Coordinates of C-alpha atoms and ligand atoms in Angstrom, one line a residue:
X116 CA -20.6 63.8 57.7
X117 CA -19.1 65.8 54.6
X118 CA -16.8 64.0 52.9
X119 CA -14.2 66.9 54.4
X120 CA -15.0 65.7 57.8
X121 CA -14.8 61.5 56.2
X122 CA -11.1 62.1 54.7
X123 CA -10.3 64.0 58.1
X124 CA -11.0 61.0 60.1
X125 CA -9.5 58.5 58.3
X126 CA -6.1 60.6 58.0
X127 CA -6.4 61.0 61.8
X128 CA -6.5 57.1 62.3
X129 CA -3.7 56.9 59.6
X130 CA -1.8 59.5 62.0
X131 CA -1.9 58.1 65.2
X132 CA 0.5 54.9 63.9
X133 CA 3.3 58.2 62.6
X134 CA 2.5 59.5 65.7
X135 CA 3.2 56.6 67.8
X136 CA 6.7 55.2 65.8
X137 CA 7.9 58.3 63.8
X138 CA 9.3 57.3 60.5
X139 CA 12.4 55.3 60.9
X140 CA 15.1 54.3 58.2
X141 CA 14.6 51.4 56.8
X142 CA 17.3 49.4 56.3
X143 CA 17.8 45.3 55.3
X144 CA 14.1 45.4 56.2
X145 CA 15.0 46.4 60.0
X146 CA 14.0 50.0 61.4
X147 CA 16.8 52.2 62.7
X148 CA 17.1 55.6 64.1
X149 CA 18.8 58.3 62.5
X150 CA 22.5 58.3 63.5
X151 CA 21.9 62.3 63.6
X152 CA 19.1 62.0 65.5
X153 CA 15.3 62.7 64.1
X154 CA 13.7 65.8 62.6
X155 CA 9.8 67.0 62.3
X156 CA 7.6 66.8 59.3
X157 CA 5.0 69.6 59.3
X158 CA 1.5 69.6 57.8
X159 CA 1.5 72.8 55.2
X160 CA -2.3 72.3 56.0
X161 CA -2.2 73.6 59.9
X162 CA 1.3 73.8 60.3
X163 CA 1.1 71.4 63.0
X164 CA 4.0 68.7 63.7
X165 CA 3.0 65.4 61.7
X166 CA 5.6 62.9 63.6
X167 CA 9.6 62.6 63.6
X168 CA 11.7 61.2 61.7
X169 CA 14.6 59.7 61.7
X170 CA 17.7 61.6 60.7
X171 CA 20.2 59.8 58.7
X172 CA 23.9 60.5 57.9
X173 CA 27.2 59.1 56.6
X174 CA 26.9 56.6 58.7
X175 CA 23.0 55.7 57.9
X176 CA 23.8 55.8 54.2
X177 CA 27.4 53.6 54.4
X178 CA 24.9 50.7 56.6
X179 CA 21.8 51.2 53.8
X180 CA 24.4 50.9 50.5
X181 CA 26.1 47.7 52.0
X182 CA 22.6 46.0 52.8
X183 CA 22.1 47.3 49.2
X184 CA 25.4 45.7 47.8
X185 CA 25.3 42.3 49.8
X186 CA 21.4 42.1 48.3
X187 CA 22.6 42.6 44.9
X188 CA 23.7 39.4 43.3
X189 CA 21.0 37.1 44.5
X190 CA 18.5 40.1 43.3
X191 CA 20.3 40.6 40.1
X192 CA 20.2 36.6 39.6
X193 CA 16.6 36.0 40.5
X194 CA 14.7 34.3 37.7
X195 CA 12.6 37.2 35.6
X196 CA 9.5 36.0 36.1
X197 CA 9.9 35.6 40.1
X198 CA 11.0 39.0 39.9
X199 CA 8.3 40.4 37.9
X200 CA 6.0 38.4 39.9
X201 CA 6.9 40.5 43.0
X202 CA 6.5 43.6 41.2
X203 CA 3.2 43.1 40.1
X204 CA 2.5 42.2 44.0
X205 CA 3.7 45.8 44.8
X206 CA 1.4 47.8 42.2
X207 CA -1.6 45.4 43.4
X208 CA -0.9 46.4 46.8
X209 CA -0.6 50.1 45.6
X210 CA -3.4 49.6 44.6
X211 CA -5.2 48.2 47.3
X212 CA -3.7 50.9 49.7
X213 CA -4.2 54.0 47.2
X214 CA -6.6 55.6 49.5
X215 CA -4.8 55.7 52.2
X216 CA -1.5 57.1 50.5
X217 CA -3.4 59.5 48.8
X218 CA -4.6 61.1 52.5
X219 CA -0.9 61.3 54.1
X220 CA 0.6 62.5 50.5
X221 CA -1.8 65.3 50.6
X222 CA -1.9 66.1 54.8
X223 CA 2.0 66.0 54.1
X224 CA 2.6 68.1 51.3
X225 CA -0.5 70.1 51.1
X226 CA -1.6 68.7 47.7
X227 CA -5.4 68.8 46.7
X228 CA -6.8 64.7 46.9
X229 CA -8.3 64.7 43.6
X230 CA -5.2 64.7 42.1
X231 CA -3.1 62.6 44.9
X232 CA -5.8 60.0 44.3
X233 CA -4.4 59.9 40.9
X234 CA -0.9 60.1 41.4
X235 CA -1.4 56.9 43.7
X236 CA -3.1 55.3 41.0
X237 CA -0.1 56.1 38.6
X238 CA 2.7 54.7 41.1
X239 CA 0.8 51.0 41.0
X240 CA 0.9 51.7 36.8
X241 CA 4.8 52.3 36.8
X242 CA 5.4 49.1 38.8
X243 CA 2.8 47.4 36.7
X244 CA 4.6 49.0 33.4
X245 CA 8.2 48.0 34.4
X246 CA 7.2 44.5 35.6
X247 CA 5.7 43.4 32.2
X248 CA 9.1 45.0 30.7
X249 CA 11.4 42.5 33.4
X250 CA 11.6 39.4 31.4
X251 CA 13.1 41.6 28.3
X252 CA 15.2 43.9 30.2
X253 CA 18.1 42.3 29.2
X254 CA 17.5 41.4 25.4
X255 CA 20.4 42.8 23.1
X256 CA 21.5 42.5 19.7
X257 CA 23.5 40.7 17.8
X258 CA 26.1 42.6 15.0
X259 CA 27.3 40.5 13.0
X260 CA 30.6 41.2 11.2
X261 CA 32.0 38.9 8.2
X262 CA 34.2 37.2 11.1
X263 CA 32.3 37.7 14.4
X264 CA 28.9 36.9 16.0
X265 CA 28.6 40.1 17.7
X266 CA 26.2 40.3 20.2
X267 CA 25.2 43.0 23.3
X268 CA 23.7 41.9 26.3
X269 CA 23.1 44.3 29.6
X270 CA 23.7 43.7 32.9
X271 CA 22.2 45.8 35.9
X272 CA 24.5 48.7 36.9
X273 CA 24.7 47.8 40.9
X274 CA 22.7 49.2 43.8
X275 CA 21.4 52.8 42.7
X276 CA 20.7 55.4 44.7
X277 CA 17.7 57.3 44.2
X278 CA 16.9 61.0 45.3
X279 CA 13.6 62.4 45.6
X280 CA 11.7 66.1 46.0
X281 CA 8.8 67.2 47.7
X282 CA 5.9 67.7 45.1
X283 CA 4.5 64.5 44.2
X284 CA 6.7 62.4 46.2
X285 CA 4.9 59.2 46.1
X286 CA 4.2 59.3 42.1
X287 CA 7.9 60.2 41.8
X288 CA 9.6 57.5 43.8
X289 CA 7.6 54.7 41.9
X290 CA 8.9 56.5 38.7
X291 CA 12.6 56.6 39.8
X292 CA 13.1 52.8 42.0
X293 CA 10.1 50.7 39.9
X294 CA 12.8 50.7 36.7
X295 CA 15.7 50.4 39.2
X296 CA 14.2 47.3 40.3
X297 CA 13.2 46.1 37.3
X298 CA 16.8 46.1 35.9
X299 CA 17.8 44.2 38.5
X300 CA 19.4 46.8 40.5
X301 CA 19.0 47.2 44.6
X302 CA 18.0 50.4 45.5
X303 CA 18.7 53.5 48.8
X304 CA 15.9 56.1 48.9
X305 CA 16.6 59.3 50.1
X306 CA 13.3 60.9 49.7
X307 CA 12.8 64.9 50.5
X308 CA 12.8 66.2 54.0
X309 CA 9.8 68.0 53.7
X310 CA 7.4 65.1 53.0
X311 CA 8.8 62.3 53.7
X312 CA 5.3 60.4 55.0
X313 CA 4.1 57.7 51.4
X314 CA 7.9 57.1 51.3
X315 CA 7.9 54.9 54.3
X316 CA 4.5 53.5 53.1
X317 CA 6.4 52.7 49.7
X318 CA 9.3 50.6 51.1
X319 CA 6.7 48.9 53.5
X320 CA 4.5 47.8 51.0
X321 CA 7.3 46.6 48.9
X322 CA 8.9 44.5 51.7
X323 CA 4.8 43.1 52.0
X324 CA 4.8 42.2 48.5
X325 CA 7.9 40.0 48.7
X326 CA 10.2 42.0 47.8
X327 CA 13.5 40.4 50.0
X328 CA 15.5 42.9 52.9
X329 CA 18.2 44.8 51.5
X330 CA 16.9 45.1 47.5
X331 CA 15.1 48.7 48.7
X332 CA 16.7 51.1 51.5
X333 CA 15.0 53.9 52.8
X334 CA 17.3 56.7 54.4
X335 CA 15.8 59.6 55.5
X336 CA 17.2 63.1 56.3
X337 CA 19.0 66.1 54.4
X338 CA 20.7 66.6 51.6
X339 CA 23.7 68.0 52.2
X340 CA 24.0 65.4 54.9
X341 CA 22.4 62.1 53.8
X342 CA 22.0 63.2 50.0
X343 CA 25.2 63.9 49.6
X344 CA 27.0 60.6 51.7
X345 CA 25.0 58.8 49.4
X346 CA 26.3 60.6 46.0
X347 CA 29.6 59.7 47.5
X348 CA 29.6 56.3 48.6
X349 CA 31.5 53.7 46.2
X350 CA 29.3 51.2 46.6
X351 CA 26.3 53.5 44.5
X352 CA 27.0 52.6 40.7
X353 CA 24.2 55.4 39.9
X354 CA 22.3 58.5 41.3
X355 CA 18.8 59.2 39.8
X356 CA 17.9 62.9 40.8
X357 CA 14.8 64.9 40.6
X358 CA 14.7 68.5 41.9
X359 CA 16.2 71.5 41.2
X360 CA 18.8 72.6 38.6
X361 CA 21.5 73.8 41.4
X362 CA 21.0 70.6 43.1
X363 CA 21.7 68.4 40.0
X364 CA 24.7 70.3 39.6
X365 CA 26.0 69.6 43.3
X366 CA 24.9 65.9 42.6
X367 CA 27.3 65.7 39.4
X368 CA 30.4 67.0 41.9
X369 CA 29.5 65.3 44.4
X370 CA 29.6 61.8 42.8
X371 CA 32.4 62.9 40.4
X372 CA 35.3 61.3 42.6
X373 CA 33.6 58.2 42.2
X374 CA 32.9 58.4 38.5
X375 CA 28.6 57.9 39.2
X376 CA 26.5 57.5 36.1
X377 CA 24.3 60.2 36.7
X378 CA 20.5 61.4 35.5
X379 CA 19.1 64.5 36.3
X380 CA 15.4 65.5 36.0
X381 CA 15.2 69.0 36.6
X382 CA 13.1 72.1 37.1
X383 CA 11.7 74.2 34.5
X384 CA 10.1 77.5 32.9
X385 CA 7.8 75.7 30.5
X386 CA 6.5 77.9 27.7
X387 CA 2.8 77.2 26.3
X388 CA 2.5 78.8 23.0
X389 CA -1.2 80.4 21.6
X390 CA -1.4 81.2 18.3
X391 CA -4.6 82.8 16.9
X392 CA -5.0 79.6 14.7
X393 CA -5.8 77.7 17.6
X394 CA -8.6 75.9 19.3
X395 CA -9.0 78.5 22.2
X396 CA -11.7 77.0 24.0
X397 CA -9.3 73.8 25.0
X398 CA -6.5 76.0 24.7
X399 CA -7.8 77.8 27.3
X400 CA -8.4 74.8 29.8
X401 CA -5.1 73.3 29.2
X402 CA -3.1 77.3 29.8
X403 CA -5.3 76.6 33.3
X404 CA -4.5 72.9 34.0
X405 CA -1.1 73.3 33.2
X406 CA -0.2 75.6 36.2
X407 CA -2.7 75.6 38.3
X408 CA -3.3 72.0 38.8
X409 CA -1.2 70.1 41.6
X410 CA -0.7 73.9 43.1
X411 CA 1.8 74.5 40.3
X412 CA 4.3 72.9 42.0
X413 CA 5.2 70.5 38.8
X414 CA 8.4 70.8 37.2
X415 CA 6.1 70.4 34.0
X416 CA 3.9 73.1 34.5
X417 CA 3.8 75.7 31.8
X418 CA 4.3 78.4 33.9
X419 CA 5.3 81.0 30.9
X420 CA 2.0 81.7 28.6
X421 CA 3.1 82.9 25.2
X422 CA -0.1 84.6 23.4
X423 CA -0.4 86.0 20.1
X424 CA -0.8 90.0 20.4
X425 CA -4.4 90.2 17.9
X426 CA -5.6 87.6 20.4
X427 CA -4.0 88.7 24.0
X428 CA -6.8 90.7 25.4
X429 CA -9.7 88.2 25.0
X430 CA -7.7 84.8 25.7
X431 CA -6.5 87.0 29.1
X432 CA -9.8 88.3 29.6
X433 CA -11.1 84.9 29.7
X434 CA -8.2 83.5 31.9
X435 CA -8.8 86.4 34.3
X436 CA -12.3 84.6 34.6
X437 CA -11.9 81.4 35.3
X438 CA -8.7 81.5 37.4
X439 CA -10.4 83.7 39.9
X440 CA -13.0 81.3 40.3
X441 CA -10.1 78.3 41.0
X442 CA -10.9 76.6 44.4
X443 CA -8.6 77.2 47.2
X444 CA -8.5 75.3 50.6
X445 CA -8.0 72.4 52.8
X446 CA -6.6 69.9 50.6
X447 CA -9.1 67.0 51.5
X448 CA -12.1 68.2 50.5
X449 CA -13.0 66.7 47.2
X450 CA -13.7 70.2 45.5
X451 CA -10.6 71.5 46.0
X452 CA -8.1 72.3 43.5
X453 CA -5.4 74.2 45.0
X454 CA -4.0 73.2 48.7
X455 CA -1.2 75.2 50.9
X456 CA 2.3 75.0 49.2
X457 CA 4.7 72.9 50.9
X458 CA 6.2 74.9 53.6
X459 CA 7.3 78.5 54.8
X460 CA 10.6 79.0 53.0
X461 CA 8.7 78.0 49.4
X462 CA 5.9 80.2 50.9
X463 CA 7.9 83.4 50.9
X464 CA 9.8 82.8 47.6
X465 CA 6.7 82.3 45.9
X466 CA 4.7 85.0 47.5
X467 CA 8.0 87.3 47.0
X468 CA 7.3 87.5 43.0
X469 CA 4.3 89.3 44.1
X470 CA 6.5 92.3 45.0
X471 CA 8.7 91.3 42.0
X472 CA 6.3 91.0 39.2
X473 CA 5.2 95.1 40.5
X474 CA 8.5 95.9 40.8
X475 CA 9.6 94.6 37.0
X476 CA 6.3 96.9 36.0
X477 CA 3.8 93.7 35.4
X478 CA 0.1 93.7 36.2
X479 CA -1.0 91.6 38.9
X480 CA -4.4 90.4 37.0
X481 CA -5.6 87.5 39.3
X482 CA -4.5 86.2 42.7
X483 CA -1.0 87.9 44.0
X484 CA -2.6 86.9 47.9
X485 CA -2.1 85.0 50.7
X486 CA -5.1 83.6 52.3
X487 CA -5.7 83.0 56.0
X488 CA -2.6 82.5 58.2
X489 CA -3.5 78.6 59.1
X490 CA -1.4 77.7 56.5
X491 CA 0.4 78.2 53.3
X492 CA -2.3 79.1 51.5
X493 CA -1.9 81.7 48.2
X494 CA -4.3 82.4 45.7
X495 CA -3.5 81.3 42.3
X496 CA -2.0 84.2 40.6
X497 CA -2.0 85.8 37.0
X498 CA 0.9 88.3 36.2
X499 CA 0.3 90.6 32.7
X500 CA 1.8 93.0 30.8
X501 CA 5.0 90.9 31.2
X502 CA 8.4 90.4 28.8
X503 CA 10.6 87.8 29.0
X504 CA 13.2 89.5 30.5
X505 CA 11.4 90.1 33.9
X506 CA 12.5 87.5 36.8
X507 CA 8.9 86.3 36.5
X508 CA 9.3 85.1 33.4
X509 CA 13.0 83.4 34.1
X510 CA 12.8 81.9 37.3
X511 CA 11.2 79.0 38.5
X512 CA 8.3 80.1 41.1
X513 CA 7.1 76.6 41.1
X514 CA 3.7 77.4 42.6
X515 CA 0.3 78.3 41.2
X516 CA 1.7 81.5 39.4
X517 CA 1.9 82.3 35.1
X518 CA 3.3 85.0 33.6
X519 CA 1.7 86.2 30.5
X520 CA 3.7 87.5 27.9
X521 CA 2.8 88.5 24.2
X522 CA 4.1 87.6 20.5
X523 CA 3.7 89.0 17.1
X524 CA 4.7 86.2 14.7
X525 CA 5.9 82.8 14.8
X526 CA 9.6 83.8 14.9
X527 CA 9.3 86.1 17.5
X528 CA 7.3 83.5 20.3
X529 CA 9.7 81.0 19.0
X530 CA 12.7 83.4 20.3
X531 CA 10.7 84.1 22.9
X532 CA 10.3 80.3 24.3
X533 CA 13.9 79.3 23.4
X534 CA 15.1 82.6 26.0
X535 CA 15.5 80.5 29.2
X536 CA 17.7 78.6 30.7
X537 CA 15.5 75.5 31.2
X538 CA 14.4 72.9 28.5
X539 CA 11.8 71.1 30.1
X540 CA 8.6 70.8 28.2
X541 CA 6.6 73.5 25.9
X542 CA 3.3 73.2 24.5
X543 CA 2.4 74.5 21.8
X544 CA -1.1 75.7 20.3
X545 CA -2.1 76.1 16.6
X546 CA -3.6 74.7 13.6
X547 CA -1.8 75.0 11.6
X548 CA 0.0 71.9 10.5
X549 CA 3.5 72.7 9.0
X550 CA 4.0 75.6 11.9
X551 CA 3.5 72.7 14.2
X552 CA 6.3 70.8 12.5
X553 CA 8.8 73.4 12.0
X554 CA 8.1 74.7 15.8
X555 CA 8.6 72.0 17.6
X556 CA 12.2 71.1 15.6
X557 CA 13.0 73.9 16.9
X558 CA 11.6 74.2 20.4
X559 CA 14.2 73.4 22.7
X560 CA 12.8 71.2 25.3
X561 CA 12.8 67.2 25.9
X562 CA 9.1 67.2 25.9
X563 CA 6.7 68.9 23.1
X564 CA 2.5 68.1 23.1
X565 CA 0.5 69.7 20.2
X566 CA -2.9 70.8 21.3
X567 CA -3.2 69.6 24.5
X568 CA -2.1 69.2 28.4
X569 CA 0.7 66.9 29.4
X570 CA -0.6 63.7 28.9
X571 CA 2.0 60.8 29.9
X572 CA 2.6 57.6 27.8
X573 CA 5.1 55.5 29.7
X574 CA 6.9 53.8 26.7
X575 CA 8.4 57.3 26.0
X576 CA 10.8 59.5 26.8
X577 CA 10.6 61.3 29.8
X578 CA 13.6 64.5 31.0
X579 CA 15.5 67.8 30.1
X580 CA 17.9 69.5 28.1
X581 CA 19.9 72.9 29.0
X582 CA 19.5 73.1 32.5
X583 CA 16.6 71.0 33.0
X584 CA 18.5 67.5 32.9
X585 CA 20.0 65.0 31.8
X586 CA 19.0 61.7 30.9
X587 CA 15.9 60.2 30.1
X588 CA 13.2 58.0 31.7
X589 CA 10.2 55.9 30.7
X590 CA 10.2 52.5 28.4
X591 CA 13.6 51.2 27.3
X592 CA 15.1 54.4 28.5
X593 CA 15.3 53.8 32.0
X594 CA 16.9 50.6 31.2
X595 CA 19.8 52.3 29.3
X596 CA 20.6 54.0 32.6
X597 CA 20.3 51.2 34.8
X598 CA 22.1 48.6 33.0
X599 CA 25.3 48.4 31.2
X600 CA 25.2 47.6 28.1
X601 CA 28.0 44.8 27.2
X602 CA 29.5 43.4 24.0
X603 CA 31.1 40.3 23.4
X604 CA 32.8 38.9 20.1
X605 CA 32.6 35.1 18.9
X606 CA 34.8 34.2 16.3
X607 CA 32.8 32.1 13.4
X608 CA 35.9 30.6 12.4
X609 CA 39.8 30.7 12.1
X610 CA 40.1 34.3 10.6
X611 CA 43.7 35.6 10.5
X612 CA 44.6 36.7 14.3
X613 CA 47.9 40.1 14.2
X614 CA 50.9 38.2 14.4
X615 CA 53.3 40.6 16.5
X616 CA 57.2 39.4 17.5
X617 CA 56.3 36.0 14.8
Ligands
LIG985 P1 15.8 70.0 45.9 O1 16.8 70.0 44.8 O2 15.9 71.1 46.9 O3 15.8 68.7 46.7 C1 15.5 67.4 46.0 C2 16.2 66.3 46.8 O4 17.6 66.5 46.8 C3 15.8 66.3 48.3 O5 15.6 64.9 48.7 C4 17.0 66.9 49.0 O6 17.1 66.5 50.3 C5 18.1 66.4 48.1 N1 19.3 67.2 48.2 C6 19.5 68.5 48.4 N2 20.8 68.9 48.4 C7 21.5 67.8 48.1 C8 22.9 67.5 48.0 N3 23.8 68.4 48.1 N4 23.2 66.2 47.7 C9 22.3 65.2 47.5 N5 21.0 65.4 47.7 C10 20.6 66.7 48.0 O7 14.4 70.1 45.1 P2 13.0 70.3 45.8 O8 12.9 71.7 46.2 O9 12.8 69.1 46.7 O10 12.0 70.0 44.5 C11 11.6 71.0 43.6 C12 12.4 71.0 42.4 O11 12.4 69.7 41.8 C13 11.9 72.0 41.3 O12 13.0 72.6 40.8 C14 11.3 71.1 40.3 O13 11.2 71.6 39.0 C15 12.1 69.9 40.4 N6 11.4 68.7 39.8 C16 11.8 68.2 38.6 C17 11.1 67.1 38.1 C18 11.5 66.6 36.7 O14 11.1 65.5 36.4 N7 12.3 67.3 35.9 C19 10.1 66.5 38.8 C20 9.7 67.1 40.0 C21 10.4 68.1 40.5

């Protein structure tokens, strides 16, 4: 058997148990239909129906964010270490079911296994990184003032909602509720519509692992239905939202009537910057991993290439190369790098820059193809000849699709890189040490690496500025939005107190 054929039938046993139930919500650690009745997930792979699901509403979200509420204070008050204990549980049991969430993330979203492996991998570390974090979460500072022992100490916000999108669900949830919980908030999910499979594996897993019924809610269904109650409901202290920029925007006025603390991780148009300094040889593999890993559809990706003009022809040349020898196809076979995209409508707006990147007057040099009609496949695409005032270099295609664009001198690709909209991350490539420095203070984006690919370190900060987000994740960060911080004032001693009406 190939290992294809393997991973195909062990998704198929993992299948017949969605098949059989559907995905319900989960709520106080009971199933429950959808109050708006239930909704089909599609394979991007086959286009064949994967299960239902349920689909929740008002009503779904008002039932998840009391179980959420009435969990709170014994959740809040649970000794640190019992609490970290239970999050370690989950991350082992990640852990110990990686395999199989790696198979229904990819069947589901259309993602290629070798890097779902590793994105199930990285949902046990968050839980594992947050956990060890528990017992300090609280810590403050004291401020001491010639009168006052001053001292801060933070308290979890409340129950939080959390909102999810389609690429990487699983990876992203972990990111988003692991912190939540690790404050000491309770938690509704409402992951994406469109894959909405390792999110029920999530909250089961966590209910396994101890976790008690009501600290993690799982609603499922649409935004502007579900995603939207949940912004709304009074009981939510917080909303943590990742997707897209319009989205986040809704999300603010949404939850504006009831004053939500908000944090936004958003999409992007991430510039990677070659200079002729550079290393081109690794340069050249991260340009390639950066956009064509995880079918580009990572808000990370740097999908603008910005390449010195002396160089251009040669670094393209070579690009041209390698990208056309990229792997497309069925998202379980080992070799594979790029799977379908996640469904029709993202289909057609990616494949639509094809007509736009000719119509703006770019080349096509690689890709700019669907392939087969099974699914939503597309070859990953190269577009040349490009200027950064073309839609292909301003929009967010969010598939396996760069846009190419030249530079003479470090002030022009620095213009260049700040002329979006979005402030995600930027990469940038040279050697040449005090450039680096005075680039990167002035690249505007939350995220900068030097020389190489994005490589994650938990313990820092993690979001957007401009319209990429607001807020940021990762170490003490995520605490800062899931707490409150809280001062209080001792007197050290019978200072003079404002005598009024005396
Ligand atoms: P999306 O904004 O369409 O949907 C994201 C989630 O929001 C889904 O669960 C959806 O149901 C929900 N939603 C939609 N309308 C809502 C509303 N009115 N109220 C409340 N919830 C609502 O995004 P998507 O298409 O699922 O994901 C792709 C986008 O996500 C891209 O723009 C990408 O860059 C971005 N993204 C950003 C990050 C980051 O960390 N910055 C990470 C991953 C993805």
């Amino acid at each position: 058997m190939s290992s294809l054929e393997n991973n195909l039938s062990k998704l198929s046993d993992l299948l017949n148990r969605f098949r059989a139930t559907g995905i319900a919500n989960r709520i106080a650690g009971q199933d429950h239909p959808g109050s708006a009745g239930s909704f089909e997930t599609i394979s991007p792979v086959d286009k064949s129906v994967i299960c239902s699901v349920a689909q929740g509403n008002a009503a779904d979200i008002d039932r998840a964010a009391q179980a959420a509420k009435d969990a709170f204070p014994a959740w809040r008050d649970m000794p640190a270490l019992e609490r970290k204990k239970i999050l370690l549980n989950i991350a082992d049991a990640i852990e110990a079911r990686a395999e199989e969430i790696a198979l229904c993330e990819c069947w589901d979203t259309g993602q290629a296994l070798r890097f779902m492996s590793k994105a199930a991998i990285r949902g046990a570390e968050n839980f594992r990184f947050f956990a060890d974090k528990v017992t300090s979460a609280r810590d403050g500072q004291t401020l001491q003032s010639p009168t006052l022992m001053n001292v801060t100490t933070r308290t979890p916000i409340g129950p939080a909602g959390v909102i999810t999108p389609w690429n990487t669900p699983f990876m992203l949830s972990t990111w988003k509720i692991a912190p939540a919980l690790a404050a000491g908030c309770t938690v509704v999910h409402k992951p994406a519509e469109l894959s909405p499979l390792s999110a029920r594996l999530l909250v089961e897993i966590a209910e396994e692992a101890g976790l008690p019924p009501g600290v993690w809610n799982t609603v499922n269904g649409f935004g502007e239905d579900a995603g939207k109650a949940l912004c709304e409901h009074p009981a939510i202290r917080a909303i943590a939202f990742v997707g897209e920029s319009r989205t986040g925007s809704l999300i603010q006025k949404q939850g504006a009537d009831t004053l939500k603390r908000v944090h936004l991780e958003l999409g992007g148009k991430n510039p990677v910057i070659v200079f002729d300094d550079a290393d081109l040889d690794r340069a050249l593999d991260a340009v390639i991993f950066m956009i064509y890993s995880i079918n580009g559809e990572r808000c990370t990706s740097s999908s603008r290439l910005l390449i010195q003009e002396n160089i251009r022809e040669d670094f393209e040349a070579r690009l041209i190369e390698r990208v056309n020898q990229i792997k497309v196809g069925h998202p379980l076979d080992p070799d594979t790098v790029i799977g379908p995209l996640i469904g029709e409508e993202h289909f057609k707006k990616v494949t639509s820059y094809f007509d736009i990147a000719k119509e703006d007057g770019a080349t096509i040099a690689a890709g700019g193809e669907t392939l087969g009609n099974e699914g939503y496949f597309v070859r990953p695409t190269l577009f040349t000849d490009a200027n950064n005032d073309m839609r292909i270099a301003r929009e967010e295609i969010f598939g396996p699709v760069l846009t190419s664009i030249s530079f003479k001198d470090e002030v022009e690709a620095l213009a260049i890189a700040n002329d979006t909209p979005y402030g995600l991350t930027g990469y940038l490539w040279t050697n040449d040490l005090t450039r680096a420095l005075r680039f990167t203070d002035k690249l505007e984006a939350g995220m900068i690496w030097v020389n190489s690919e994005n490589v994650r370190h938990l313990p820092t900060p993690f979001g957007g500025v401009k319209a990429s987000g607001i807020g940021r994740d990762g170490g003490d960060w995520s605490f800062e939005f899931y707490m409150e911080q809280k001062h209080i004032g001792f007197a050290m001693g019978d200072h003079h107190i404002s005598q009024l009406g005396a």
